[in-house]
Each structure stands twice: as structure tokens, then as C-alpha cells.
CSV table of C-alpha atoms in Angstrom, one decimal:
chain,number,residue,atom,x,y,z
A,1,MET,CA,-25.6,61.3,-18.9
A,2,ILE,CA,-26.0,58.1,-20.9
A,3,THR,CA,-26.5,55.0,-18.9
A,4,ARG,CA,-24.8,51.6,-19.5
A,5,ARG,CA,-28.2,50.3,-20.8
A,6,GLY,CA,-28.6,53.3,-23.0
A,7,LEU,CA,-25.0,52.9,-24.4
A,8,LEU,CA,-25.8,49.1,-25.0
A,9,LYS,CA,-29.0,49.9,-26.8
A,10,PHE,CA,-27.3,52.6,-29.0
A,11,LEU,CA,-24.4,50.1,-30.0
A,12,GLY,CA,-26.9,47.4,-30.6
A,13,GLY,CA,-29.1,49.6,-32.8
A,14,GLY,CA,-25.9,50.6,-34.6
A,15,PHE,CA,-24.8,47.1,-35.2
A,16,ALA,CA,-28.3,46.1,-36.3
A,17,SER,CA,-28.4,49.0,-38.7
A,18,MET,CA,-24.9,48.0,-40.2
A,19,ALA,CA,-26.2,44.4,-40.5
A,20,VAL,CA,-29.5,45.6,-42.4
A,21,LEU,CA,-27.4,47.8,-44.8
A,22,GLY,CA,-24.8,45.2,-45.4
A,23,GLY,CA,-27.4,42.7,-46.2
A,24,TYR,CA,-29.2,45.1,-48.6
A,25,ALA,CA,-26.0,46.0,-50.4
A,26,PHE,CA,-24.8,42.3,-50.5
A,27,ALA,CA,-28.1,40.4,-51.2
A,28,ILE,CA,-30.9,42.7,-52.4
A,29,GLU,CA,-29.6,45.6,-54.5
A,30,PRO,CA,-27.2,43.4,-56.6
A,31,LEU,CA,-29.6,40.4,-56.8
A,32,ALA,CA,-33.1,41.5,-56.5
A,33,ARG,CA,-33.4,45.0,-58.1
A,34,LEU,CA,-33.3,46.2,-61.8
A,35,ASN,CA,-34.0,49.7,-62.9
A,36,VAL,CA,-34.8,51.1,-66.3
A,37,THR,CA,-33.1,54.4,-66.6
A,38,ARG,CA,-34.4,56.7,-69.3
A,39,TYR,CA,-32.6,59.5,-71.1
A,40,ALA,CA,-34.0,61.7,-73.9
A,41,LEU,CA,-31.8,64.1,-75.9
A,42,LYS,CA,-31.2,65.7,-79.2
A,43,PRO,CA,-27.5,66.2,-79.7
A,44,PRO,CA,-26.2,69.0,-81.7
A,45,GLY,CA,-26.0,68.0,-85.4
A,46,TRP,CA,-28.5,65.1,-85.0
A,47,THR,CA,-30.6,64.6,-88.2
A,48,PRO,CA,-34.0,66.3,-88.1
A,49,GLY,CA,-36.7,63.8,-87.9
A,50,LEU,CA,-34.5,60.9,-87.1
A,51,LYS,CA,-36.0,59.3,-84.0
A,52,LEU,CA,-33.9,56.5,-82.5
A,53,ARG,CA,-34.4,54.4,-79.4
A,54,VAL,CA,-31.3,52.8,-78.1
A,55,VAL,CA,-31.4,50.0,-75.4
A,56,ALA,CA,-27.9,49.5,-73.7
A,57,LEU,CA,-26.7,46.9,-71.3
A,58,ALA,CA,-23.4,47.0,-69.6
A,59,ASP,CA,-21.1,45.1,-67.3
A,60,ILE,CA,-23.0,41.8,-67.0
A,61,HIS,CA,-20.2,40.0,-65.2
A,62,ALA,CA,-21.6,36.7,-65.5
A,63,CYS,CA,-21.3,34.3,-62.4
A,64,GLU,CA,-23.2,32.5,-59.9
A,65,PRO,CA,-25.2,33.3,-58.0
A,66,TRP,CA,-25.1,37.1,-58.7
A,67,MET,CA,-25.6,36.9,-62.6
A,68,SER,CA,-26.6,33.4,-63.6
A,69,ALA,CA,-27.4,32.7,-67.2
A,70,SER,CA,-31.2,32.4,-66.3
A,71,ARG,CA,-30.9,36.0,-64.8
A,72,ILE,CA,-29.1,37.3,-67.8
A,73,ALA,CA,-31.8,35.7,-70.0
A,74,SER,CA,-34.6,37.4,-67.8
A,75,ILE,CA,-32.9,40.8,-68.1
A,76,CYS,CA,-32.8,40.3,-71.9
A,77,ARG,CA,-36.5,39.5,-72.0
A,78,GLN,CA,-37.1,42.9,-70.1
A,79,ALA,CA,-34.8,44.7,-72.5
A,80,ASN,CA,-36.6,43.4,-75.6
A,81,ALA,CA,-40.0,44.7,-74.2
A,82,LEU,CA,-38.7,48.2,-74.1
A,83,GLY,CA,-39.1,48.9,-77.8
A,84,GLY,CA,-35.6,49.7,-78.8
A,85,ASP,CA,-34.7,50.2,-82.4
A,86,ILE,CA,-31.2,49.0,-81.6
A,87,THR,CA,-29.6,47.3,-78.6
A,88,VAL,CA,-26.0,47.8,-77.7
A,89,LEU,CA,-23.8,45.8,-75.2
A,90,LEU,CA,-21.0,47.8,-73.5
A,91,GLY,CA,-18.7,45.2,-72.5
A,92,ASP,CA,-17.5,43.1,-69.4
A,93,TYR,CA,-19.4,39.9,-69.9
A,94,ALA,CA,-16.8,37.9,-67.8
A,95,ALA,CA,-17.1,37.5,-64.2
A,96,GLY,CA,-14.6,40.1,-62.9
A,97,MET,CA,-14.4,38.7,-59.3
A,98,ASN,CA,-13.6,35.4,-57.2
A,99,LEU,CA,-16.4,35.8,-54.7
A,100,VAL,CA,-18.6,33.5,-56.5
A,101,THR,CA,-20.2,30.0,-56.2
A,102,GLY,CA,-19.7,29.1,-59.8
A,103,TYR,CA,-18.5,30.7,-63.0
A,104,VAL,CA,-20.8,31.0,-66.0
A,105,HIS,CA,-18.9,29.8,-69.3
A,106,SER,CA,-19.0,32.1,-72.3
A,107,SER,CA,-21.1,29.6,-74.2
A,108,GLU,CA,-23.9,30.0,-71.6
A,109,TRP,CA,-24.0,33.8,-71.2
A,110,SER,CA,-23.6,34.4,-74.9
A,111,LYS,CA,-26.6,32.0,-75.4
A,112,ALA,CA,-28.6,34.1,-73.0
A,113,LEU,CA,-27.5,37.4,-74.7
A,114,ALA,CA,-28.5,35.8,-78.0
A,115,THR,CA,-32.2,36.2,-77.0
A,116,LEU,CA,-31.9,40.0,-77.4
A,117,GLU,CA,-33.8,41.3,-80.4
A,118,ALA,CA,-34.1,44.8,-82.1
A,119,PRO,CA,-35.0,45.8,-85.6
A,120,LEU,CA,-31.4,47.3,-86.2
A,121,GLY,CA,-29.7,44.4,-84.6
A,122,VAL,CA,-27.6,43.9,-81.4
A,123,HIS,CA,-24.1,45.2,-81.3
A,124,ALA,CA,-21.3,44.7,-78.8
A,125,VAL,CA,-17.9,45.9,-77.7
A,126,MET,CA,-15.5,44.2,-75.2
A,127,GLY,CA,-14.6,45.3,-71.8
A,128,ASN,CA,-11.4,45.1,-69.7
A,129,HIS,CA,-12.4,42.0,-67.8
A,130,ASP,CA,-13.1,40.1,-71.0
A,131,TRP,CA,-9.5,40.7,-71.9
A,132,TRP,CA,-7.9,40.2,-68.4
A,133,GLU,CA,-9.6,36.8,-68.0
A,134,ASP,CA,-8.4,35.4,-71.3
A,135,ARG,CA,-4.8,34.2,-70.6
A,136,THR,CA,-4.3,33.3,-74.3
A,137,ALA,CA,-5.3,36.7,-75.5
A,138,GLN,CA,-2.9,38.3,-72.9
A,139,LYS,CA,-0.1,36.0,-74.0
A,140,ASN,CA,-0.6,36.9,-77.6
A,141,SER,CA,-1.1,40.6,-76.8
A,142,GLY,CA,-4.2,40.8,-78.9
A,143,GLY,CA,-6.3,38.7,-81.3
A,144,LEU,CA,-9.7,37.6,-80.4
A,145,THR,CA,-10.8,36.9,-76.8
A,146,PHE,CA,-13.2,34.0,-75.9
A,147,GLY,CA,-15.7,36.8,-75.6
A,148,HIS,CA,-15.4,38.0,-79.2
A,149,LYS,CA,-15.8,34.5,-80.3
A,150,ALA,CA,-18.7,33.7,-78.1
A,151,LEU,CA,-20.7,36.7,-79.2
A,152,ALA,CA,-20.0,36.2,-82.8
A,153,ASP,CA,-20.9,32.7,-82.6
A,154,VAL,CA,-24.5,33.6,-81.6
A,155,GLY,CA,-24.8,36.1,-84.3
A,156,ILE,CA,-24.0,39.4,-82.3
A,157,ASN,CA,-22.0,42.0,-84.1
A,158,VAL,CA,-18.9,42.7,-82.3
A,159,TYR,CA,-16.9,45.9,-82.8
A,160,SER,CA,-13.1,46.3,-82.5
A,161,ASN,CA,-12.2,49.8,-83.7
A,162,ARG,CA,-15.0,49.5,-86.4
A,163,ALA,CA,-17.7,51.9,-87.7
A,164,VAL,CA,-20.9,50.7,-89.6
A,165,ARG,CA,-23.5,52.9,-91.2
A,166,LEU,CA,-27.1,52.0,-90.4
A,167,GLU,CA,-30.5,53.5,-91.4
A,168,LYS,CA,-33.9,54.0,-89.9
A,169,ASP,CA,-36.8,55.4,-91.9
A,170,GLY,CA,-34.2,56.0,-94.7
A,171,MET,CA,-32.1,58.3,-92.5
A,172,GLY,CA,-28.6,57.1,-91.7
A,173,PHE,CA,-26.4,57.2,-88.6
A,174,TRP,CA,-23.1,55.5,-87.8
A,175,LEU,CA,-22.4,53.1,-85.0
A,176,ALA,CA,-18.8,52.9,-84.0
A,177,GLY,CA,-17.2,50.7,-81.4
A,178,LEU,CA,-13.8,50.9,-79.8
A,179,GLU,CA,-11.6,48.0,-78.6
A,180,ASP,CA,-10.8,48.1,-74.8
A,181,GLN,CA,-8.7,50.8,-73.4
A,182,LEU,CA,-7.1,48.6,-70.7
A,183,ALA,CA,-7.0,45.4,-72.5
A,184,LEU,CA,-3.4,44.2,-71.8
A,185,VAL,CA,-1.8,43.9,-68.6
A,186,PRO,CA,2.0,43.6,-68.7
A,187,GLY,CA,3.5,40.9,-66.5
A,188,LYS,CA,2.1,40.9,-63.1
A,189,LYS,CA,1.6,44.6,-63.0
A,190,TRP,CA,-1.9,45.9,-62.3
A,191,MET,CA,-1.3,49.5,-62.3
A,192,ARG,CA,-3.6,51.6,-64.7
A,193,LYS,CA,-0.6,53.4,-66.1
A,194,ASP,CA,1.0,50.2,-67.1
A,195,MET,CA,-1.8,48.8,-69.0
A,196,GLN,CA,-2.1,48.9,-72.8
A,197,GLY,CA,-5.1,49.8,-74.7
A,198,LEU,CA,-6.1,48.3,-78.0
A,199,ASP,CA,-8.4,51.2,-78.8
A,200,ASP,CA,-8.0,53.3,-82.0
A,201,LEU,CA,-10.3,56.3,-82.0
A,202,ASP,CA,-8.8,58.2,-84.8
A,203,GLY,CA,-8.7,54.9,-87.0
A,204,THR,CA,-12.3,54.2,-86.1
A,205,LEU,CA,-13.7,57.6,-87.0
A,206,ALA,CA,-11.7,57.7,-90.2
A,207,GLN,CA,-14.1,55.0,-91.5
A,208,ILE,CA,-17.0,57.5,-91.4
A,209,VAL,CA,-17.5,58.9,-94.9
A,210,ASP,CA,-20.5,61.2,-94.6
A,211,ASP,CA,-22.2,63.7,-92.2
A,212,ALA,CA,-24.6,61.3,-90.7
A,213,PRO,CA,-24.5,61.3,-86.8
A,214,VAL,CA,-22.3,59.0,-84.8
A,215,ILE,CA,-22.9,57.0,-81.8
A,216,LEU,CA,-19.7,55.7,-80.2
A,217,LEU,CA,-19.5,52.6,-77.9
A,218,ALA,CA,-16.5,52.7,-75.6
A,219,HIS,CA,-16.4,50.4,-72.5
A,220,GLU,CA,-14.3,52.9,-70.5
A,221,PRO,CA,-15.6,56.5,-70.4
A,222,ASP,CA,-12.0,57.8,-69.9
A,223,ILE,CA,-11.8,58.2,-73.7
A,224,PHE,CA,-14.4,61.0,-73.8
A,225,PRO,CA,-12.0,64.1,-73.5
A,226,LYS,CA,-10.5,62.8,-76.7
A,227,VAL,CA,-13.9,62.3,-78.6
A,228,PRO,CA,-14.6,65.1,-81.1
A,229,SER,CA,-17.8,66.9,-81.4
A,230,ARG,CA,-18.4,65.0,-84.7
A,231,VAL,CA,-19.6,62.2,-82.4
A,232,ALA,CA,-23.1,62.8,-81.4
A,233,LEU,CA,-23.2,60.5,-78.3
A,234,THR,CA,-20.7,58.3,-76.6
A,235,LEU,CA,-22.1,55.4,-74.6
A,236,SER,CA,-19.8,53.6,-71.8
A,237,GLY,CA,-20.0,51.4,-68.8
A,238,HIS,CA,-17.1,50.1,-66.8
A,239,THR,CA,-17.5,52.3,-63.7
A,240,HIS,CA,-20.7,50.6,-62.2
A,241,GLY,CA,-21.4,54.1,-61.0
A,242,GLY,CA,-18.8,53.5,-58.4
A,243,GLN,CA,-20.7,50.5,-57.3
A,244,VAL,CA,-21.4,52.3,-54.0
A,245,ARG,CA,-22.8,55.8,-54.0
A,246,PHE,CA,-23.8,58.1,-51.0
A,247,LEU,CA,-25.7,61.3,-51.7
A,248,GLY,CA,-24.8,61.1,-55.5
A,249,HIS,CA,-21.0,60.7,-54.9
A,250,ALA,CA,-18.9,57.5,-55.3
A,251,PRO,CA,-15.9,57.3,-52.9
A,252,VAL,CA,-14.1,54.8,-55.4
A,253,VAL,CA,-14.3,55.0,-59.2
A,254,PRO,CA,-12.3,53.0,-61.5
A,255,SER,CA,-11.3,56.0,-63.7
A,256,ARG,CA,-8.3,58.4,-63.7
A,257,PHE,CA,-11.0,61.2,-63.7
A,258,GLY,CA,-12.4,60.2,-60.3
A,259,ASP,CA,-16.1,60.9,-60.2
A,260,ARG,CA,-16.2,63.1,-63.3
A,261,TYR,CA,-17.3,60.3,-65.5
A,262,ALA,CA,-18.7,57.9,-62.8
A,263,TYR,CA,-22.3,57.8,-63.9
A,264,GLY,CA,-25.1,59.2,-65.8
A,265,HIS,CA,-25.5,62.0,-68.6
A,266,VAL,CA,-22.4,64.2,-68.9
A,267,VAL,CA,-22.3,67.2,-71.2
A,268,GLU,CA,-19.0,68.9,-71.9
A,269,GLY,CA,-19.3,71.6,-74.6
A,270,ASP,CA,-21.4,70.3,-77.4
A,271,ARG,CA,-20.6,66.6,-76.6
A,272,SER,CA,-22.5,64.1,-74.7
A,273,LEU,CA,-21.7,61.0,-72.7
A,274,ILE,CA,-24.0,58.6,-71.0
A,275,VAL,CA,-22.3,56.2,-68.5
A,276,SER,CA,-24.3,53.2,-67.5
A,277,GLY,CA,-24.3,51.9,-63.8
A,278,GLY,CA,-24.2,48.5,-65.3
A,279,LEU,CA,-25.9,45.2,-64.3
A,280,GLY,CA,-23.2,43.0,-62.4
A,281,CYS,CA,-20.4,43.5,-59.8
A,282,SER,CA,-16.7,43.3,-60.1
A,283,ILE,CA,-14.1,43.0,-57.3
A,284,ALA,CA,-16.7,42.6,-54.6
A,285,PRO,CA,-20.5,41.6,-54.9
A,286,ILE,CA,-21.8,44.8,-53.4
A,287,ARG,CA,-24.0,47.6,-54.7
A,288,PHE,CA,-25.4,50.4,-52.7
A,289,GLY,CA,-27.1,53.3,-54.2
A,290,VAL,CA,-26.5,52.2,-57.8
A,291,PRO,CA,-29.0,49.4,-58.5
A,292,PRO,CA,-28.5,47.3,-61.7
A,293,GLU,CA,-30.0,49.0,-64.7
A,294,ILE,CA,-30.9,48.9,-68.3
A,295,LEU,CA,-30.5,52.2,-70.2
A,296,VAL,CA,-33.1,53.5,-72.7
A,297,ILE,CA,-31.9,56.5,-74.7
A,298,ASP,CA,-34.3,58.2,-77.0
A,299,LEU,CA,-32.5,60.4,-79.6
A,300,GLY,CA,-34.2,63.0,-81.7
């Protein structure tokens, strides 16, 4: 039979463990950890001999103290050291939550991102929070957000349903970027089914005029079932890997497909998707089991 002292020790140990785990999820994993997650793949139809290293950053969610301008600059320095041929930004630069000690202005986080360097340039798409936090863009039901303008002002290529042909070692590939799939929120409704996307997958892919492989940037991975096999690789963020994962499963994922596209490399048929766990936090400043990460994808 358990004694009163034994019960108190058990309860005390449980509370202590919860406090330690809470402190880790609140202060250590979001603030002090940064992983480099690597993938190597040769998608079907990839050009023989074309070796391409892609460095990808997603879901920065700039704010104090979690993702300050100085921390973003530090992450960019680490990204530059990874030897990427091309660097891509997968959206959600705006804070995305109110549990902050201060907001980081777009002129500050864009200046930090401007330190990114790659031989084939730095290329970006926007995310849902970049739209949601811009009241003017919401009122106008489109146009350019402050995020579009801030990135363009520092020389970063921003894609809004656009495809561009690039070359490495004389061999071509296409980089295509979609506008956000949850961009507009009608009135005060926040139900996913009521949100209006500004993405145009068909129109974007129609810009591709040869057989060179295609890399698609799409902030939300929910577009993936519609992506044709013509696209060699889709890169997404948005989910943060669920932001909390236990034994490889996230109890809450901001996707209508649940855990299906929550995180990592997903292969369906001859199509590949890689979903980043992202860097910052949204809704709540907590991460557990999904440390902030930079992606390195070696293609070919």
C-alpha cells in the first residue's frame, strides 16, 4: 500500500517533471536549439548530371524574444555556411502570435534575411500570417503585403504564382512559387473553409515551356494532392511539424489532411514533398519534439 509520504513524493516528482518539460518546451527548444536536417533524393525525371543543393528556411515568425532580428541574422549566417546553390524562403515572416515582448518590424527582419547568399540567388514565397497581419491587404482582397514589399526592397526574389527558369552548370531547372492558399479571411470568420486562397497552380505551371525539372514552393503543403508528377519536388512549411510531436505524431496539425503532410519527406506515387518543421512559433511560443531547423536538400 502506498503511504502518504510515498504519494506526496510521487506527486512532487510528477509536478517537477512537468515543470522541467514545460520549461524545455517554452524556453529551450524554441530558443536554444537549431537543427540542420538533410535530405538527398533524385526525383523521377531529374536531369542526369544536375547536382543541386537547396537550402530552405520556413516560418520565421519574427518577434521578441523568440525570433529577434539578431537571431534571424545568426540563422542566416549558418544557412550561408551550408554551401547551397540556391536558398529558398517558404513564408510566414510575420509574428503569428501575441505572446511576445515586442514585434519585429518588416524592415528589420527583411534586413536580416538580406544577409542570405547563394550563387543562384535567394527566392521567397509568402505565408498565411504575412497576409493575415496586413489589414490593408485584407481590405483590398489582394495586392502586395508589407512582406512582399520588404523582401523586394532588400533584393530578394518574391514569387506570386510565378515560374522562372534557372541554370546550374549549363543545365536548366524551373523554380515556381505559389501565392498563399489561405491568404484572405472573410470578415471575422477564421474557419479554414471560409478562407480564400490566392494560389494559381495551373497558371503557374503554364509558364513552364520546356522539359527541365520543376521545384515548387508552396507555403501550405495541402496543395500537394493537386501537384502533377511534372513537378520534381514540392517544398512547404506552415505546419511547424505540428509544433509538438510525441513519438513521431503531432496531436494538432494546421492541415485538413491531419498528420499526412505534417513533417518531413512524403512520397506519393512518383511525386515528392518535403515539409519543413520551420524556425519560429505561431499561436503559442512552444516547441516539443520539433526543434527549429534549416533544410538542406541535395538533388541529383
